[in-house]
């Protein structure tokens, strides 16, 4: 991954220089806040979740573009020269932070943008990876799978929009209040759904270590993950796979859950060997494409909860 980045950066350096030159001529009038042609604030969000939350808060007031397409791997995204141009033109850049979208910091640097760059997870209390095996003493970045963390992200997004576009304050505040109310309802709904699963069945085995915050917030026990890492690119050893199958059998786990964005082959093999079902259409790192039911954050949380409850009840 590091190796590939070096080559990507060589390309970005050249394109970035062009983008900066263009941006410079555009803002020759001295206006320090670049906007889109119709005068709206142009907001760039790195992940699909942040883009959706920003759209909920911005409404029609700002133009929100997400960099990651649906089902792209946030851990290993390869930005294109077009992404550098988008950031160069932005008035506000919303990043996840927590080492999830480190590629974004490099993009911002290359673009030469004058946009404010805001890390939307500021203030969230991180927890270590659910599997307990993480390489760099880093906290698990998948914080949005606990709705209370999503609310902190939304509040940070609201404050960032107001700072970048103070005239829109009333709109951003009203939209954020309404959306935060919906998130409270979502949280209560998830808890009510989980309560229908017999307590002994509230055990999760997932594909990579993405669901730690969900497990912690909603009263599950984490039994293991197929890729025992926060990084989707890691590979389990044969010994790790055997250990997981033993744990599934010993704990009486009913199902293995994997994300639609990841290859389900290994999960299917393990499920077959352990004699449990596999649910392969959860969404964690990425929202789903249009029509999936998971194209919004709230839709994603409802779909995941429904699938988990159906399989464990
Ligand atoms: Zn992930």
mmCIF file with all atom_site columns, N, CA, C and O in Angstrom, residues 63-115:
data_model
loop_
_atom_site.group_PDB
_atom_site.id
_atom_site.type_symbol
_atom_site.label_atom_id
_atom_site.label_alt_id
_atom_site.label_comp_id
_atom_site.label_asym_id
_atom_site.label_entity_id
_atom_site.label_seq_id
_atom_site.pdbx_PDB_ins_code
_atom_site.Cartn_x
_atom_site.Cartn_y
_atom_site.Cartn_z
_atom_site.occupancy
_atom_site.B_iso_or_equiv
_atom_site.pdbx_formal_charge
_atom_site.auth_seq_id
_atom_site.auth_comp_id
_atom_site.auth_asym_id
_atom_site.auth_atom_id
_atom_site.pdbx_PDB_model_num
ATOM 1   N N  . UNK A 1 63  ? -23.275 22.629 -1.547  1.00 0.00 ? 63  UNK A N  1
ATOM 2   C CA . UNK A 1 63  ? -23.115 21.560 -2.526  1.00 0.00 ? 63  UNK A CA 1
ATOM 3   C C  . UNK A 1 63  ? -22.100 20.564 -1.966  1.00 0.00 ? 63  UNK A C  1
ATOM 4   O O  . UNK A 1 63  ? -20.929 20.885 -1.842  1.00 0.00 ? 63  UNK A O  1
ATOM 5   N N  . UNK A 1 64  ? -22.574 19.361 -1.605  1.00 0.00 ? 64  UNK A N  1
ATOM 6   C CA . UNK A 1 64  ? -21.710 18.372 -0.952  1.00 0.00 ? 64  UNK A CA 1
ATOM 7   C C  . UNK A 1 64  ? -21.308 17.284 -1.949  1.00 0.00 ? 64  UNK A C  1
ATOM 8   O O  . UNK A 1 64  ? -22.159 16.679 -2.587  1.00 0.00 ? 64  UNK A O  1
ATOM 9   N N  . UNK A 1 65  ? -20.017 17.054 -2.073  1.00 0.00 ? 65  UNK A N  1
ATOM 10  C CA . UNK A 1 65  ? -19.491 15.988 -2.924  1.00 0.00 ? 65  UNK A CA 1
ATOM 11  C C  . UNK A 1 65  ? -18.670 15.031 -2.064  1.00 0.00 ? 65  UNK A C  1
ATOM 12  O O  . UNK A 1 65  ? -17.813 15.465 -1.304  1.00 0.00 ? 65  UNK A O  1
ATOM 13  N N  . UNK A 1 66  ? -18.952 13.733 -2.181  1.00 0.00 ? 66  UNK A N  1
ATOM 14  C CA . UNK A 1 66  ? -18.150 12.736 -1.489  1.00 0.00 ? 66  UNK A CA 1
ATOM 15  C C  . UNK A 1 66  ? -17.050 12.232 -2.410  1.00 0.00 ? 66  UNK A C  1
ATOM 16  O O  . UNK A 1 66  ? -17.269 12.109 -3.611  1.00 0.00 ? 66  UNK A O  1
ATOM 17  N N  . UNK A 1 67  ? -15.884 11.964 -1.849  1.00 0.00 ? 67  UNK A N  1
ATOM 18  C CA . UNK A 1 67  ? -14.789 11.442 -2.680  1.00 0.00 ? 67  UNK A CA 1
ATOM 19  C C  . UNK A 1 67  ? -14.892 9.935  -2.860  1.00 0.00 ? 67  UNK A C  1
ATOM 20  O O  . UNK A 1 67  ? -14.687 9.418  -3.952  1.00 0.00 ? 67  UNK A O  1
ATOM 21  N N  . UNK A 1 68  ? -15.215 9.202  -1.787  1.00 0.00 ? 68  UNK A N  1
ATOM 22  C CA . UNK A 1 68  ? -15.301 7.748  -1.898  1.00 0.00 ? 68  UNK A CA 1
ATOM 23  C C  . UNK A 1 68  ? -16.620 7.351  -2.537  1.00 0.00 ? 68  UNK A C  1
ATOM 24  O O  . UNK A 1 68  ? -17.679 7.756  -2.070  1.00 0.00 ? 68  UNK A O  1
ATOM 25  N N  . UNK A 1 69  ? -16.585 6.552  -3.612  1.00 0.00 ? 69  UNK A N  1
ATOM 26  C CA . UNK A 1 69  ? -17.834 6.023  -4.158  1.00 0.00 ? 69  UNK A CA 1
ATOM 27  C C  . UNK A 1 69  ? -18.374 4.912  -3.250  1.00 0.00 ? 69  UNK A C  1
ATOM 28  O O  . UNK A 1 69  ? -17.631 4.382  -2.418  1.00 0.00 ? 69  UNK A O  1
ATOM 29  N N  . UNK A 1 70  ? -19.651 4.582  -3.404  1.00 0.00 ? 70  UNK A N  1
ATOM 30  C CA . UNK A 1 70  ? -20.252 3.504  -2.623  1.00 0.00 ? 70  UNK A CA 1
ATOM 31  C C  . UNK A 1 70  ? -19.442 2.222  -2.815  1.00 0.00 ? 70  UNK A C  1
ATOM 32  O O  . UNK A 1 70  ? -18.991 1.913  -3.915  1.00 0.00 ? 70  UNK A O  1
ATOM 33  N N  . UNK A 1 71  ? -19.253 1.504  -1.707  1.00 0.00 ? 71  UNK A N  1
ATOM 34  C CA . UNK A 1 71  ? -18.547 0.220  -1.694  1.00 0.00 ? 71  UNK A CA 1
ATOM 35  C C  . UNK A 1 71  ? -17.050 0.308  -1.975  1.00 0.00 ? 71  UNK A C  1
ATOM 36  O O  . UNK A 1 71  ? -16.396 -0.721 -2.129  1.00 0.00 ? 71  UNK A O  1
ATOM 37  N N  . UNK A 1 72  ? -16.491 1.526  -2.055  1.00 0.00 ? 72  UNK A N  1
ATOM 38  C CA . UNK A 1 72  ? -15.036 1.621  -2.167  1.00 0.00 ? 72  UNK A CA 1
ATOM 39  C C  . UNK A 1 72  ? -14.425 1.347  -0.790  1.00 0.00 ? 72  UNK A C  1
ATOM 40  O O  . UNK A 1 72  ? -15.090 1.507  0.228   1.00 0.00 ? 72  UNK A O  1
ATOM 41  N N  . UNK A 1 73  ? -13.201 0.922  -0.780  1.00 0.00 ? 73  UNK A N  1
ATOM 42  C CA . UNK A 1 73  ? -12.530 0.594  0.468   1.00 0.00 ? 73  UNK A CA 1
ATOM 43  C C  . UNK A 1 73  ? -11.866 1.851  1.042   1.00 0.00 ? 73  UNK A C  1
ATOM 44  O O  . UNK A 1 73  ? -10.881 2.353  0.499   1.00 0.00 ? 73  UNK A O  1
ATOM 45  N N  . UNK A 1 74  ? -12.417 2.343  2.141   1.00 0.00 ? 74  UNK A N  1
ATOM 46  C CA . UNK A 1 74  ? -11.904 3.584  2.744   1.00 0.00 ? 74  UNK A CA 1
ATOM 47  C C  . UNK A 1 74  ? -10.462 3.423  3.212   1.00 0.00 ? 74  UNK A C  1
ATOM 48  O O  . UNK A 1 74  ? -9.706  4.392  3.271   1.00 0.00 ? 74  UNK A O  1
ATOM 49  N N  . UNK A 1 75  ? -10.079 2.180  3.549   1.00 0.00 ? 75  UNK A N  1
ATOM 50  C CA . UNK A 1 75  ? -8.733  1.940  4.082   1.00 0.00 ? 75  UNK A CA 1
ATOM 51  C C  . UNK A 1 75  ? -7.674  1.993  2.989   1.00 0.00 ? 75  UNK A C  1
ATOM 52  O O  . UNK A 1 75  ? -6.502  2.146  3.269   1.00 0.00 ? 75  UNK A O  1
ATOM 53  N N  . UNK A 1 76  ? -8.068  1.786  1.767   1.00 0.00 ? 76  UNK A N  1
ATOM 54  C CA . UNK A 1 76  ? -7.083  1.606  0.705   1.00 0.00 ? 76  UNK A CA 1
ATOM 55  C C  . UNK A 1 76  ? -7.535  2.316  -0.569  1.00 0.00 ? 76  UNK A C  1
ATOM 56  O O  . UNK A 1 76  ? -7.508  1.745  -1.649  1.00 0.00 ? 76  UNK A O  1
ATOM 57  N N  . UNK A 1 77  ? -7.985  3.549  -0.409  1.00 0.00 ? 77  UNK A N  1
ATOM 58  C CA . UNK A 1 77  ? -8.528  4.289  -1.540  1.00 0.00 ? 77  UNK A CA 1
ATOM 59  C C  . UNK A 1 77  ? -7.400  4.903  -2.357  1.00 0.00 ? 77  UNK A C  1
ATOM 60  O O  . UNK A 1 77  ? -6.438  5.422  -1.806  1.00 0.00 ? 77  UNK A O  1
ATOM 61  N N  . UNK A 1 78  ? -7.528  4.816  -3.668  1.00 0.00 ? 78  UNK A N  1
ATOM 62  C CA . UNK A 1 78  ? -6.539  5.453  -4.536  1.00 0.00 ? 78  UNK A CA 1
ATOM 63  C C  . UNK A 1 78  ? -7.167  6.660  -5.211  1.00 0.00 ? 78  UNK A C  1
ATOM 64  O O  . UNK A 1 78  ? -7.921  6.521  -6.163  1.00 0.00 ? 78  UNK A O  1
ATOM 65  N N  . UNK A 1 79  ? -6.873  7.843  -4.709  1.00 0.00 ? 79  UNK A N  1
ATOM 66  C CA . UNK A 1 79  ? -7.476  9.044  -5.281  1.00 0.00 ? 79  UNK A CA 1
ATOM 67  C C  . UNK A 1 79  ? -6.990  9.281  -6.707  1.00 0.00 ? 79  UNK A C  1
ATOM 68  O O  . UNK A 1 79  ? -5.900  8.859  -7.089  1.00 0.00 ? 79  UNK A O  1
ATOM 69  N N  . UNK A 1 80  ? -7.815  9.943  -7.492  1.00 0.00 ? 80  UNK A N  1
ATOM 70  C CA . UNK A 1 80  ? -7.461  10.265 -8.877  1.00 0.00 ? 80  UNK A CA 1
ATOM 71  C C  . UNK A 1 80  ? -7.108  11.750 -8.965  1.00 0.00 ? 80  UNK A C  1
ATOM 72  O O  . UNK A 1 80  ? -7.418  12.518 -8.054  1.00 0.00 ? 80  UNK A O  1
ATOM 73  N N  . UNK A 1 81  ? -6.488  12.138 -10.075 1.00 0.00 ? 81  UNK A N  1
ATOM 74  C CA . UNK A 1 81  ? -6.206  13.570 -10.272 1.00 0.00 ? 81  UNK A CA 1
ATOM 75  C C  . UNK A 1 81  ? -7.476  14.419 -10.175 1.00 0.00 ? 81  UNK A C  1
ATOM 76  O O  . UNK A 1 81  ? -7.439  15.550 -9.713  1.00 0.00 ? 81  UNK A O  1
ATOM 77  N N  . UNK A 1 82  ? -8.613  13.852 -10.588 1.00 0.00 ? 82  UNK A N  1
ATOM 78  C CA . UNK A 1 82  ? -9.890  14.575 -10.506 1.00 0.00 ? 82  UNK A CA 1
ATOM 79  C C  . UNK A 1 82  ? -10.226 14.914 -9.043  1.00 0.00 ? 82  UNK A C  1
ATOM 80  O O  . UNK A 1 82  ? -10.807 15.967 -8.760  1.00 0.00 ? 82  UNK A O  1
ATOM 81  N N  . UNK A 1 83  ? -9.868  14.019 -8.117  1.00 0.00 ? 83  UNK A N  1
ATOM 82  C CA . UNK A 1 83  ? -10.134 14.273 -6.697  1.00 0.00 ? 83  UNK A CA 1
ATOM 83  C C  . UNK A 1 83  ? -9.313  15.459 -6.193  1.00 0.00 ? 83  UNK A C  1
ATOM 84  O O  . UNK A 1 83  ? -9.758  16.216 -5.337  1.00 0.00 ? 83  UNK A O  1
ATOM 85  N N  . UNK A 1 84  ? -8.089  15.597 -6.728  1.00 0.00 ? 84  UNK A N  1
ATOM 86  C CA . UNK A 1 84  ? -7.257  16.745 -6.350  1.00 0.00 ? 84  UNK A CA 1
ATOM 87  C C  . UNK A 1 84  ? -7.934  18.033 -6.802  1.00 0.00 ? 84  UNK A C  1
ATOM 88  O O  . UNK A 1 84  ? -8.007  19.015 -6.058  1.00 0.00 ? 84  UNK A O  1
ATOM 89  N N  . UNK A 1 85  ? -8.485  18.024 -8.017  1.00 0.00 ? 85  UNK A N  1
ATOM 90  C CA . UNK A 1 85  ? -9.162  19.220 -8.545  1.00 0.00 ? 85  UNK A CA 1
ATOM 91  C C  . UNK A 1 85  ? -10.372 19.580 -7.696  1.00 0.00 ? 85  UNK A C  1
ATOM 92  O O  . UNK A 1 85  ? -10.618 20.752 -7.416  1.00 0.00 ? 85  UNK A O  1
ATOM 93  N N  . UNK A 1 86  ? -11.138 18.548 -7.294  1.00 0.00 ? 86  UNK A N  1
ATOM 94  C CA . UNK A 1 86  ? -12.337 18.810 -6.481  1.00 0.00 ? 86  UNK A CA 1
ATOM 95  C C  . UNK A 1 86  ? -11.946 19.519 -5.192  1.00 0.00 ? 86  UNK A C  1
ATOM 96  O O  . UNK A 1 86  ? -12.602 20.466 -4.767  1.00 0.00 ? 86  UNK A O  1
ATOM 97  N N  . UNK A 1 87  ? -10.881 19.046 -4.545  1.00 0.00 ? 87  UNK A N  1
ATOM 98  C CA . UNK A 1 87  ? -10.460 19.655 -3.273  1.00 0.00 ? 87  UNK A CA 1
ATOM 99  C C  . UNK A 1 87  ? -9.922  21.058 -3.511  1.00 0.00 ? 87  UNK A C  1
ATOM 100 O O  . UNK A 1 87  ? -10.143 21.962 -2.713  1.00 0.00 ? 87  UNK A O  1
ATOM 101 N N  . UNK A 1 88  ? -9.238  21.257 -4.638  1.00 0.00 ? 88  UNK A N  1
ATOM 102 C CA . UNK A 1 88  ? -8.679  22.585 -4.929  1.00 0.00 ? 88  UNK A CA 1
ATOM 103 C C  . UNK A 1 88  ? -9.789  23.634 -4.994  1.00 0.00 ? 88  UNK A C  1
ATOM 104 O O  . UNK A 1 88  ? -9.602  24.782 -4.604  1.00 0.00 ? 88  UNK A O  1
ATOM 105 N N  . UNK A 1 89  ? -10.974 23.227 -5.464  1.00 0.00 ? 89  UNK A N  1
ATOM 106 C CA . UNK A 1 89  ? -12.085 24.168 -5.638  1.00 0.00 ? 89  UNK A CA 1
ATOM 107 C C  . UNK A 1 89  ? -12.957 24.318 -4.397  1.00 0.00 ? 89  UNK A C  1
ATOM 108 O O  . UNK A 1 89  ? -13.870 25.141 -4.372  1.00 0.00 ? 89  UNK A O  1
ATOM 109 N N  . UNK A 1 90  ? -12.727 23.497 -3.379  1.00 0.00 ? 90  UNK A N  1
ATOM 110 C CA . UNK A 1 90  ? -13.659 23.431 -2.250  1.00 0.00 ? 90  UNK A CA 1
ATOM 111 C C  . UNK A 1 90  ? -13.543 24.623 -1.312  1.00 0.00 ? 90  UNK A C  1
ATOM 112 O O  . UNK A 1 90  ? -12.503 25.276 -1.229  1.00 0.00 ? 90  UNK A O  1
ATOM 113 N N  . UNK A 1 91  ? -14.652 24.890 -0.592  1.00 0.00 ? 91  UNK A N  1
ATOM 114 C CA . UNK A 1 91  ? -14.637 25.887 0.471   1.00 0.00 ? 91  UNK A CA 1
ATOM 115 C C  . UNK A 1 91  ? -14.522 25.237 1.841   1.00 0.00 ? 91  UNK A C  1
ATOM 116 O O  . UNK A 1 91  ? -14.219 25.894 2.833   1.00 0.00 ? 91  UNK A O  1
ATOM 117 N N  . UNK A 1 92  ? -14.797 23.931 1.885   1.00 0.00 ? 92  UNK A N  1
ATOM 118 C CA . UNK A 1 92  ? -14.716 23.195 3.151   1.00 0.00 ? 92  UNK A CA 1
ATOM 119 C C  . UNK A 1 92  ? -14.416 21.734 2.831   1.00 0.00 ? 92  UNK A C  1
ATOM 120 O O  . UNK A 1 92  ? -15.035 21.154 1.938   1.00 0.00 ? 92  UNK A O  1
ATOM 121 N N  . UNK A 1 93  ? -13.451 21.169 3.540   1.00 0.00 ? 93  UNK A N  1
ATOM 122 C CA . UNK A 1 93  ? -13.133 19.743 3.392   1.00 0.00 ? 93  UNK A CA 1
ATOM 123 C C  . UNK A 1 93  ? -13.419 19.053 4.716   1.00 0.00 ? 93  UNK A C  1
ATOM 124 O O  . UNK A 1 93  ? -12.931 19.487 5.763   1.00 0.00 ? 93  UNK A O  1
ATOM 125 N N  . UNK A 1 94  ? -14.227 18.005 4.681   1.00 0.00 ? 94  UNK A N  1
ATOM 126 C CA . UNK A 1 94  ? -14.569 17.243 5.883   1.00 0.00 ? 94  UNK A CA 1
ATOM 127 C C  . UNK A 1 94  ? -13.859 15.891 5.834   1.00 0.00 ? 94  UNK A C  1
ATOM 128 O O  . UNK A 1 94  ? -14.096 15.088 4.930   1.00 0.00 ? 94  UNK A O  1
ATOM 129 N N  . UNK A 1 95  ? -13.000 15.676 6.821   1.00 0.00 ? 95  UNK A N  1
ATOM 130 C CA . UNK A 1 95  ? -12.230 14.429 6.898   1.00 0.00 ? 95  UNK A CA 1
ATOM 131 C C  . UNK A 1 95  ? -12.698 13.593 8.078   1.00 0.00 ? 95  UNK A C  1
ATOM 132 O O  . UNK A 1 95  ? -13.179 14.136 9.071   1.00 0.00 ? 95  UNK A O  1
ATOM 133 N N  . UNK A 1 96  ? -12.468 12.287 7.995   1.00 0.00 ? 96  UNK A N  1
ATOM 134 C CA . UNK A 1 96  ? -12.820 11.417 9.120   1.00 0.00 ? 96  UNK A CA 1
ATOM 135 C C  . UNK A 1 96  ? -11.754 11.454 10.211  1.00 0.00 ? 96  UNK A C  1
ATOM 136 O O  . UNK A 1 96  ? -12.055 11.517 11.391  1.00 0.00 ? 96  UNK A O  1
ATOM 137 N N  . UNK A 1 97  ? -10.489 11.376 9.813   1.00 0.00 ? 97  UNK A N  1
ATOM 138 C CA . UNK A 1 97  ? -9.403  11.297 10.794  1.00 0.00 ? 97  UNK A CA 1
ATOM 139 C C  . UNK A 1 97  ? -9.256  9.886  11.344  1.00 0.00 ? 97  UNK A C  1
ATOM 140 O O  . UNK A 1 97  ? -9.725  8.919  10.728  1.00 0.00 ? 97  UNK A O  1
ATOM 141 N N  . UNK A 1 98  ? -8.595  9.735  12.483  1.00 0.00 ? 98  UNK A N  1
ATOM 142 C CA . UNK A 1 98  ? -8.373  8.437  13.138  1.00 0.00 ? 98  UNK A CA 1
ATOM 143 C C  . UNK A 1 98  ? -7.665  7.446  12.203  1.00 0.00 ? 98  UNK A C  1
ATOM 144 O O  . UNK A 1 98  ? -7.899  6.245  12.275  1.00 0.00 ? 98  UNK A O  1
ATOM 145 N N  . UNK A 1 99  ? -6.817  7.960  11.328  1.00 0.00 ? 99  UNK A N  1
ATOM 146 C CA . UNK A 1 99  ? -6.006  7.152  10.408  1.00 0.00 ? 99  UNK A CA 1
ATOM 147 C C  . UNK A 1 99  ? -6.833  6.420  9.352   1.00 0.00 ? 99  UNK A C  1
ATOM 148 O O  . UNK A 1 99  ? -6.306  5.566  8.647   1.00 0.00 ? 99  UNK A O  1
ATOM 149 N N  . UNK A 1 100 ? -8.139  6.705  9.252   1.00 0.00 ? 100 UNK A N  1
ATOM 150 C CA . UNK A 1 100 ? -8.959  6.013  8.236   1.00 0.00 ? 100 UNK A CA 1
ATOM 151 C C  . UNK A 1 100 ? -8.689  6.586  6.845   1.00 0.00 ? 100 UNK A C  1
ATOM 152 O O  . UNK A 1 100 ? -8.494  5.841  5.893   1.00 0.00 ? 100 UNK A O  1
ATOM 153 N N  . UNK A 1 101 ? -8.683  7.904  6.764   1.00 0.00 ? 101 UNK A N  1
ATOM 154 C CA . UNK A 1 101 ? -8.556  8.539  5.446   1.00 0.00 ? 101 UNK A CA 1
ATOM 155 C C  . UNK A 1 101 ? -7.301  9.405  5.368   1.00 0.00 ? 101 UNK A C  1
ATOM 156 O O  . UNK A 1 101 ? -7.366  10.567 4.999   1.00 0.00 ? 101 UNK A O  1
ATOM 157 N N  . UNK A 1 102 ? -6.190  8.806  5.751   1.00 0.00 ? 102 UNK A N  1
ATOM 158 C CA . UNK A 1 102 ? -4.919  9.556  5.715   1.00 0.00 ? 102 UNK A CA 1
ATOM 159 C C  . UNK A 1 102 ? -4.584  10.032 4.314   1.00 0.00 ? 102 UNK A C  1
ATOM 160 O O  . UNK A 1 102 ? -3.927  11.041 4.134   1.00 0.00 ? 102 UNK A O  1
ATOM 161 N N  . UNK A 1 103 ? -5.098  9.311  3.315   1.00 0.00 ? 103 UNK A N  1
ATOM 162 C CA . UNK A 1 103 ? -4.888  9.717  1.927   1.00 0.00 ? 103 UNK A CA 1
ATOM 163 C C  . UNK A 1 103 ? -5.456  11.113 1.684   1.00 0.00 ? 103 UNK A C  1
ATOM 164 O O  . UNK A 1 103 ? -4.994  11.843 0.808   1.00 0.00 ? 103 UNK A O  1
ATOM 165 N N  . UNK A 1 104 ? -6.465  11.514 2.461   1.00 0.00 ? 104 UNK A N  1
ATOM 166 C CA . UNK A 1 104 ? -7.092  12.819 2.255   1.00 0.00 ? 104 UNK A CA 1
ATOM 167 C C  . UNK A 1 104 ? -6.135  13.960 2.621   1.00 0.00 ? 104 UNK A C  1
ATOM 168 O O  . UNK A 1 104 ? -6.106  14.991 1.952   1.00 0.00 ? 104 UNK A O  1
ATOM 169 N N  . UNK A 1 105 ? -5.365  13.770 3.687   1.00 0.00 ? 105 UNK A N  1
ATOM 170 C CA . UNK A 1 105 ? -4.410  14.812 4.088   1.00 0.00 ? 105 UNK A CA 1
ATOM 171 C C  . UNK A 1 105 ? -3.427  15.079 2.964   1.00 0.00 ? 105 UNK A C  1
ATOM 172 O O  . UNK A 1 105 ? -3.053  16.218 2.693   1.00 0.00 ? 105 UNK A O  1
ATOM 173 N N  . UNK A 1 106 ? -3.023  13.998 2.318   1.00 0.00 ? 106 UNK A N  1
ATOM 174 C CA . UNK A 1 106 ? -2.074  14.151 1.204   1.00 0.00 ? 106 UNK A CA 1
ATOM 175 C C  . UNK A 1 106 ? -2.741  14.866 0.039   1.00 0.00 ? 106 UNK A C  1
ATOM 176 O O  . UNK A 1 106 ? -2.135  15.696 -0.635  1.00 0.00 ? 106 UNK A O  1
ATOM 177 N N  . UNK A 1 107 ? -4.004  14.530 -0.218  1.00 0.00 ? 107 UNK A N  1
ATOM 178 C CA . UNK A 1 107 ? -4.750  15.188 -1.303  1.00 0.00 ? 107 UNK A CA 1
ATOM 179 C C  . UNK A 1 107 ? -4.858  16.684 -1.041  1.00 0.00 ? 107 UNK A C  1
ATOM 180 O O  . UNK A 1 107 ? -4.657  17.504 -1.938  1.00 0.00 ? 107 UNK A O  1
ATOM 181 N N  . UNK A 1 108 ? -5.193  17.025 0.200   1.00 0.00 ? 108 UNK A N  1
ATOM 182 C CA . UNK A 1 108 ? -5.342  18.438 0.571   1.00 0.00 ? 108 UNK A CA 1
ATOM 183 C C  . UNK A 1 108 ? -4.026  19.160 0.332   1.00 0.00 ? 108 UNK A C  1
ATOM 184 O O  . UNK A 1 108 ? -3.990  20.243 -0.258  1.00 0.00 ? 108 UNK A O  1
ATOM 185 N N  . UNK A 1 109 ? -2.944  18.525 0.754   1.00 0.00 ? 109 UNK A N  1
ATOM 186 C CA . UNK A 1 109 ? -1.619  19.120 0.583   1.00 0.00 ? 109 UNK A CA 1
ATOM 187 C C  . UNK A 1 109 ? -1.322  19.355 -0.900  1.00 0.00 ? 109 UNK A C  1
ATOM 188 O O  . UNK A 1 109 ? -0.882  20.427 -1.294  1.00 0.00 ? 109 UNK A O  1
ATOM 189 N N  . UNK A 1 110 ? -1.608  18.336 -1.714  1.00 0.00 ? 110 UNK A N  1
ATOM 190 C CA . UNK A 1 110 ? -1.307  18.430 -3.140  1.00 0.00 ? 110 UNK A CA 1
ATOM 191 C C  . UNK A 1 110 ? -2.160  19.478 -3.839  1.00 0.00 ? 110 UNK A C  1
ATOM 192 O O  . UNK A 1 110 ? -1.739  20.108 -4.794  1.00 0.00 ? 110 UNK A O  1
ATOM 193 N N  . UNK A 1 111 ? -3.393  19.664 -3.371  1.00 0.00 ? 111 UNK A N  1
ATOM 194 C CA . UNK A 1 111 ? -4.336  20.534 -4.076  1.00 0.00 ? 111 UNK A CA 1
ATOM 195 C C  . UNK A 1 111 ? -4.014  22.011 -3.867  1.00 0.00 ? 111 UNK A C  1
ATOM 196 O O  . UNK A 1 111 ? -4.405  22.849 -4.671  1.00 0.00 ? 111 UNK A O  1
ATOM 197 N N  . UNK A 1 112 ? -3.324  22.327 -2.779  1.00 0.00 ? 112 UNK A N  1
ATOM 198 C CA . UNK A 1 112 ? -3.050  23.718 -2.472  1.00 0.00 ? 112 UNK A CA 1
ATOM 199 C C  . UNK A 1 112 ? -4.311  24.494 -2.113  1.00 0.00 ? 112 UNK A C  1
ATOM 200 O O  . UNK A 1 112 ? -4.349  25.724 -2.186  1.00 0.00 ? 112 UNK A O  1
ATOM 201 N N  . UNK A 1 113 ? -5.356  23.809 -1.673  1.00 0.00 ? 113 UNK A N  1
ATOM 202 C CA . UNK A 1 113 ? -6.636  24.461 -1.378  1.00 0.00 ? 113 UNK A CA 1
ATOM 203 C C  . UNK A 1 113 ? -6.520  25.432 -0.201  1.00 0.00 ? 113 UNK A C  1
ATOM 204 O O  . UNK A 1 113 ? -5.706  25.226 0.705   1.00 0.00 ? 113 UNK A O  1
ATOM 205 N N  . UNK A 1 114 ? -7.338  26.470 -0.238  1.00 0.00 ? 114 UNK A N  1
ATOM 206 C CA . UNK A 1 114 ? -7.414  27.380 0.907   1.00 0.00 ? 114 UNK A CA 1
ATOM 207 C C  . UNK A 1 114 ? -8.616  27.017 1.784   1.00 0.00 ? 114 UNK A C  1
ATOM 208 O O  . UNK A 1 114 ? -8.934  27.709 2.743   1.00 0.00 ? 114 UNK A O  1
ATOM 209 N N  . UNK A 1 115 ? -9.301  25.919 1.449   1.00 0.00 ? 115 UNK A N  1
ATOM 210 C CA . UNK A 1 115 ? -10.484 25.499 2.213   1.00 0.00 ? 115 UNK A CA 1
ATOM 211 C C  . UNK A 1 115 ? -10.112 25.167 3.653   1.00 0.00 ? 115 UNK A C  1
ATOM 212 O O  . UNK A 1 115 ? -9.015  24.705 3.932   1.00 0.00 ? 115 UNK A O  1
#
